């Protein structure tokens, strides 16, 4: 027996129950903030998938007759110091950013779910051991570890970089899931499932995980943000080889060739705006999830949208009061 969003227990496993759970799991993405963020993120995902079709040139194609050219009809975002098309580099660089960000988030989220939920449900030395492991990974410095890995491999692949970012980025999500699981394990429906003799894997996957979907989604989005920022930062400072195209390597080349000093904005501004745009998209998704999880934020958002529909300003200090009919005075009553 598991509780539905209305609080009424229902039988696990029925088709209507699974449809209800699936709908409630995606309810966090139905507010305007999440929809806007998912739209922007979906645009970058499509660009990454169809990069070979969308890019007008190869990112390494050199045109010595078009060096340092500003945006034009032939090169929409201008060219680099050796005549490479900036737009093609930005489009192909999107693929590396999306692959590393999502792959690192998947690895980190899976580890966080296993360690956080299991350590929160279990008690005794097993729970404390997993909690100690989480604390160890919390204090491991990520940047030196990635520098060491990059120095071992002459040209580290993106999958390896994503794996390292995922291995050092799961601890915070595991701590949050552990705390929430510890509050769920004493709920009535969990106690009932334990009394019915249900195995541990079913209690966790069927009874607990649906109630943790919002936190898992927020942890996933936060890890994607951290992984993308980590990749672009490491590429910009030169830790990751510049032959691996992403927005950070474009900024690295622009800085090395003096684009910042010579105000060649068409070289460094587009990748910078792309990093900002995908950061805004992920932040909007996270804000939407927070509004879904926090009842106060959800009620405040619903109240603000209702006031806007009525033509009222959300920032008004005084709420409009519906006029009422005047009460009869004593003289009128007599």
Coordinates of C-alpha atoms in Angstrom, one line a residue:
X1 CA 0.0 0.0 0.0
X2 CA 1.4 3.4 -1.0
X3 CA 0.0 6.9 -0.5
X4 CA -1.3 8.8 -3.6
X5 CA -0.8 12.6 -3.8
X6 CA -4.2 13.0 -2.2
X7 CA -3.0 10.9 0.8
X8 CA -5.3 7.9 0.2
X9 CA -3.5 4.5 0.2
X10 CA -3.9 2.5 -3.0
X11 CA -2.8 -0.9 -4.0
X12 CA 0.6 -1.1 -5.7
X13 CA 0.9 -2.5 -9.1
X14 CA -2.5 -1.7 -10.7
X15 CA -2.4 0.1 -14.1
X16 CA -4.3 3.1 -12.7
X17 CA -1.8 3.5 -9.8
X18 CA 1.2 3.4 -12.1
X19 CA -0.4 6.0 -14.4
X20 CA -1.1 8.1 -11.4
X21 CA 2.5 7.8 -10.2
X22 CA 3.9 8.6 -13.6
X23 CA 1.7 11.7 -13.8
X24 CA 2.7 12.8 -10.3
X25 CA 6.4 12.2 -11.1
X26 CA 6.2 14.6 -14.1
X27 CA 4.0 17.1 -12.3
X28 CA 7.1 19.0 -11.2
X29 CA 7.7 20.0 -14.8
X30 CA 4.3 21.4 -15.5
X31 CA 4.8 24.9 -14.2
X32 CA 5.9 27.8 -16.5
X33 CA 9.5 27.9 -15.1
X34 CA 10.2 24.2 -15.8
X35 CA 8.6 24.4 -19.2
X36 CA 10.7 27.4 -20.2
X37 CA 13.9 25.7 -18.9
X38 CA 13.1 22.4 -20.6
X39 CA 12.4 24.3 -23.9
X40 CA 15.8 26.0 -23.8
X41 CA 17.6 22.8 -22.8
X42 CA 15.7 20.8 -25.5
X43 CA 17.0 23.3 -28.1
X44 CA 20.6 22.6 -27.1
X45 CA 20.0 18.9 -27.1
X46 CA 18.7 19.0 -30.6
X47 CA 21.6 21.1 -31.7
X48 CA 24.0 18.6 -30.2
X49 CA 22.2 15.7 -32.0
X50 CA 22.0 17.3 -35.4
X51 CA 25.3 19.2 -35.2
X52 CA 26.7 17.6 -38.4
X53 CA 23.6 18.8 -40.3
X54 CA 23.3 22.3 -38.8
X55 CA 26.9 23.3 -39.0
X56 CA 27.6 25.1 -42.3
X57 CA 31.3 24.1 -42.2
X58 CA 33.6 21.6 -40.5
X59 CA 34.9 23.1 -37.2
X60 CA 38.5 22.5 -38.4
X61 CA 38.1 23.9 -41.9
X62 CA 40.6 26.7 -42.5
X63 CA 40.1 29.6 -44.9
X64 CA 43.3 31.7 -44.9
X65 CA 41.5 34.4 -46.9
X66 CA 39.0 35.0 -44.1
X67 CA 41.0 35.6 -41.0
X68 CA 39.5 37.5 -38.1
X69 CA 36.4 38.4 -40.1
X70 CA 33.4 39.8 -38.2
X71 CA 30.0 38.3 -38.8
X72 CA 28.9 38.3 -42.4
X73 CA 26.5 36.5 -44.7
X74 CA 29.1 33.8 -45.4
X75 CA 30.2 33.4 -41.7
X76 CA 27.3 34.3 -39.4
X77 CA 29.4 34.4 -36.3
X78 CA 32.7 35.5 -37.9
X79 CA 36.0 33.6 -38.1
X80 CA 39.0 32.8 -35.9
X81 CA 42.6 33.8 -36.4
X82 CA 43.2 31.2 -39.1
X83 CA 39.8 31.5 -40.8
X84 CA 37.8 28.8 -39.0
X85 CA 34.0 29.3 -38.8
X86 CA 33.0 30.2 -35.2
X87 CA 29.4 29.2 -35.7
X88 CA 30.4 25.7 -36.7
X89 CA 32.7 25.4 -33.7
X90 CA 29.9 26.5 -31.3
X91 CA 27.5 24.0 -32.8
X92 CA 29.9 21.1 -32.6
X93 CA 31.0 22.2 -29.2
X94 CA 27.5 21.8 -27.9
X95 CA 27.7 18.1 -28.4
X96 CA 30.6 17.7 -26.0
X97 CA 29.0 19.9 -23.4
X98 CA 25.7 18.0 -23.5
X99 CA 27.3 14.6 -23.5
X100 CA 29.6 15.3 -20.6
X101 CA 26.9 17.1 -18.6
X102 CA 24.2 14.4 -18.9
X103 CA 26.6 11.4 -18.7
X104 CA 28.2 12.8 -15.5
X105 CA 24.8 13.5 -14.0
X106 CA 23.5 10.0 -14.8
X107 CA 26.6 8.4 -13.1
X108 CA 26.4 10.7 -10.1
X109 CA 22.6 10.3 -9.7
X110 CA 22.7 6.5 -9.8
X111 CA 25.5 6.4 -7.2
X112 CA 23.6 9.0 -5.1
X113 CA 20.4 6.9 -5.2
X114 CA 22.1 3.7 -4.3
X115 CA 24.2 5.1 -1.5
X116 CA 21.8 7.7 -0.2
X117 CA 18.6 5.6 -0.1
X118 CA 20.2 2.4 1.2
X119 CA 22.1 4.2 3.9
X120 CA 19.0 6.1 4.9
X121 CA 16.8 3.0 5.1
X122 CA 19.3 0.7 6.8
X123 CA 20.5 1.1 10.4
X124 CA 23.6 0.3 12.4
X125 CA 27.1 -0.1 11.1
X126 CA 26.0 -0.5 7.4
X127 CA 24.3 2.9 7.4
X128 CA 27.2 4.6 9.2
X129 CA 29.7 3.1 6.8
X130 CA 27.9 4.4 3.8
X131 CA 27.5 7.8 5.5
X132 CA 31.3 7.9 6.2
X133 CA 32.0 7.0 2.5
X134 CA 29.7 9.9 1.5
X135 CA 31.6 12.3 3.8
X136 CA 34.9 11.2 2.3
X137 CA 33.8 12.0 -1.2
X138 CA 32.5 15.3 -0.1
X139 CA 36.0 16.5 0.8
X140 CA 37.8 15.0 -2.2
X141 CA 39.0 18.0 -4.4
X142 CA 37.7 17.5 -7.9
X143 CA 40.0 19.8 -9.8
X144 CA 43.4 18.2 -8.8
X145 CA 41.9 14.7 -9.5
X146 CA 40.9 15.7 -13.0
X147 CA 44.3 17.3 -13.6
X148 CA 46.0 14.1 -12.6
X149 CA 43.7 12.0 -14.9
X150 CA 44.2 14.4 -17.8
X151 CA 48.0 14.2 -17.3
X152 CA 48.0 10.4 -17.4
X153 CA 46.2 10.3 -20.8
X154 CA 47.6 12.3 -23.7
X155 CA 44.1 12.9 -25.1
X156 CA 41.5 11.9 -22.5
X157 CA 38.1 11.1 -24.1
X158 CA 34.9 12.9 -23.1
X159 CA 33.6 9.7 -21.6
X160 CA 36.5 9.5 -19.2
X161 CA 36.0 13.1 -18.2
X162 CA 32.3 12.6 -17.6
X163 CA 33.1 9.5 -15.5
X164 CA 35.5 11.5 -13.3
X165 CA 33.0 14.4 -12.9
X166 CA 30.3 11.9 -12.0
X167 CA 32.4 10.1 -9.5
X168 CA 33.2 13.3 -7.6
X169 CA 29.8 14.8 -7.9
X170 CA 27.4 12.3 -6.2
X171 CA 28.1 13.0 -2.5
X172 CA 25.8 16.0 -2.0
X173 CA 22.8 14.3 -3.6
X174 CA 23.4 11.2 -1.5
X175 CA 23.3 13.2 1.7
X176 CA 20.0 14.8 0.8
X177 CA 18.5 11.5 -0.3
X178 CA 19.7 9.9 2.9
X179 CA 18.1 12.5 5.1
X180 CA 14.8 12.2 3.3
X181 CA 14.9 8.4 3.3
X182 CA 15.4 8.5 7.1
X183 CA 12.2 10.5 7.5
X184 CA 10.3 8.1 5.2
X185 CA 11.4 4.8 6.7
X186 CA 9.1 5.2 9.7
X187 CA 6.0 6.2 7.7
X188 CA 3.0 4.0 8.0
X189 CA 3.1 2.7 4.4
X190 CA 6.7 1.7 4.8
X191 CA 6.0 -0.1 8.1
X192 CA 3.1 -1.9 6.4
X193 CA 5.3 -3.0 3.5
X194 CA 7.9 -4.3 6.0
X195 CA 5.3 -6.1 8.0
X196 CA 4.0 -7.8 4.9
X197 CA 7.4 -9.3 4.3
X198 CA 8.3 -7.3 1.1
X199 CA 11.9 -7.5 0.1
X200 CA 14.3 -4.6 0.5
X201 CA 14.6 -3.9 -3.2
X202 CA 10.8 -3.7 -3.6
X203 CA 10.4 -1.4 -0.7
X204 CA 13.1 1.0 -2.1
X205 CA 12.1 0.9 -5.7
X206 CA 8.3 0.7 -5.4
X207 CA 7.5 2.4 -2.1
X208 CA 10.3 5.0 -1.6
X209 CA 11.6 6.1 -4.9
X210 CA 8.3 7.6 -6.2
X211 CA 8.3 9.8 -3.1
X212 CA 11.9 10.9 -3.8
X213 CA 11.5 11.7 -7.5
X214 CA 11.5 15.5 -6.9
X215 CA 14.7 15.4 -4.9
X216 CA 16.3 13.0 -7.5
X217 CA 15.3 15.3 -10.3
X218 CA 16.7 18.3 -8.5
X219 CA 20.0 16.5 -7.8
X220 CA 20.2 15.4 -11.4
X221 CA 19.7 19.0 -12.7
X222 CA 22.3 20.4 -10.2
X223 CA 24.8 17.8 -11.2
X224 CA 24.3 18.6 -14.9
X225 CA 25.0 22.3 -14.1
X226 CA 28.1 21.5 -12.1
X227 CA 29.4 19.1 -14.8
X228 CA 28.9 21.6 -17.6
X229 CA 30.6 24.4 -15.6
X230 CA 33.4 22.1 -14.7
X231 CA 34.0 21.0 -18.2
X232 CA 34.0 24.5 -19.7
X233 CA 36.3 25.8 -16.8
X234 CA 38.8 22.9 -17.2
X235 CA 38.8 23.4 -21.0
X236 CA 39.3 27.2 -20.7
X237 CA 42.3 26.9 -18.3
X238 CA 43.8 24.2 -20.6
X239 CA 43.5 21.1 -18.5
X240 CA 41.5 19.3 -21.2
X241 CA 43.2 19.2 -24.6
X242 CA 42.0 21.9 -27.0
X243 CA 41.4 19.3 -29.7
X244 CA 38.3 18.3 -27.8
X245 CA 35.7 20.8 -29.0
X246 CA 33.4 22.4 -26.5
X247 CA 32.6 26.0 -25.5
X248 CA 35.5 26.1 -23.1
X249 CA 38.1 25.3 -25.7
X250 CA 36.7 28.0 -28.0
X251 CA 37.1 30.5 -25.1
X252 CA 40.6 29.1 -24.6
X253 CA 41.6 29.7 -28.2
X254 CA 40.1 33.1 -28.1
X255 CA 42.0 34.1 -25.0
X256 CA 45.3 32.7 -26.3
X257 CA 45.0 34.6 -29.6
X258 CA 44.1 37.9 -28.0
X259 CA 40.5 38.1 -28.9
X260 CA 39.6 39.7 -25.6
X261 CA 42.2 42.4 -25.9
X262 CA 41.4 43.2 -29.6
X263 CA 37.6 43.2 -28.9
X264 CA 36.9 40.4 -31.4
X265 CA 33.5 39.8 -29.6
X266 CA 32.2 37.4 -32.3
X267 CA 34.8 34.8 -31.1
X268 CA 34.2 34.8 -27.4
X269 CA 30.7 36.2 -26.9
X270 CA 28.7 33.3 -28.6
X271 CA 30.1 30.5 -26.5
X272 CA 29.8 32.7 -23.4
X273 CA 26.2 33.3 -24.1
X274 CA 25.6 29.6 -24.7
X275 CA 27.0 28.8 -21.3
X276 CA 24.8 31.5 -19.7
X277 CA 21.7 30.3 -21.6
X278 CA 22.1 26.6 -20.6
X279 CA 22.8 27.8 -17.0
X280 CA 19.6 29.8 -17.0
X281 CA 17.6 26.8 -18.4
X282 CA 18.9 24.5 -15.7
X283 CA 18.2 27.1 -13.1
X284 CA 14.6 27.5 -14.3
X285 CA 14.1 23.8 -14.1
X286 CA 15.5 23.7 -10.6
X287 CA 13.3 26.6 -9.6
X288 CA 10.2 24.8 -10.9
X289 CA 11.2 21.6 -9.0
X290 CA 11.6 23.7 -5.8
X291 CA 8.2 25.3 -6.3
X292 CA 6.7 21.8 -6.7
X293 CA 8.5 20.4 -3.6
X294 CA 7.9 23.4 -1.3
X295 CA 4.2 23.8 -0.6
X296 CA 4.7 27.5 0.4
X297 CA 6.4 28.3 -2.9
X298 CA 3.7 26.3 -4.8
X299 CA 0.8 28.1 -3.2
X300 CA 2.6 31.5 -3.6
X301 CA 3.1 30.8 -7.3
X302 CA -0.5 29.7 -7.8
X303 CA -1.7 32.9 -6.0
X304 CA 0.5 35.1 -8.1
X305 CA -0.7 33.5 -11.3
X306 CA -4.3 33.9 -10.1
X307 CA -3.7 37.6 -9.3
X308 CA -2.2 38.2 -12.8
X309 CA -5.3 36.7 -14.4
X310 CA -7.5 39.1 -12.5
X311 CA -5.3 42.1 -13.6
X312 CA -3.9 42.7 -10.2
X313 CA -0.2 43.4 -9.5
X314 CA 1.7 40.8 -7.6
X315 CA 3.7 43.5 -5.8
X316 CA 0.7 45.4 -4.5
X317 CA 0.9 45.9 -0.7
X318 CA -2.9 46.0 -0.3
X319 CA -5.1 43.2 -1.5
X320 CA -8.3 44.3 -3.3
X321 CA -11.4 43.6 -1.2
X322 CA -14.7 42.7 -2.8
X323 CA -17.3 45.4 -2.0
X324 CA -20.1 44.3 0.3
X325 CA -23.6 45.7 0.7
X326 CA -23.9 48.2 3.6
X327 CA -25.3 47.0 6.8
X328 CA -28.8 48.5 7.8
X329 CA -28.5 51.2 10.5
X330 CA -30.7 51.4 13.6
X331 CA -32.9 54.2 12.1
X332 CA -33.5 52.2 8.9
X333 CA -34.4 49.1 10.9
X334 CA -36.9 51.0 12.9

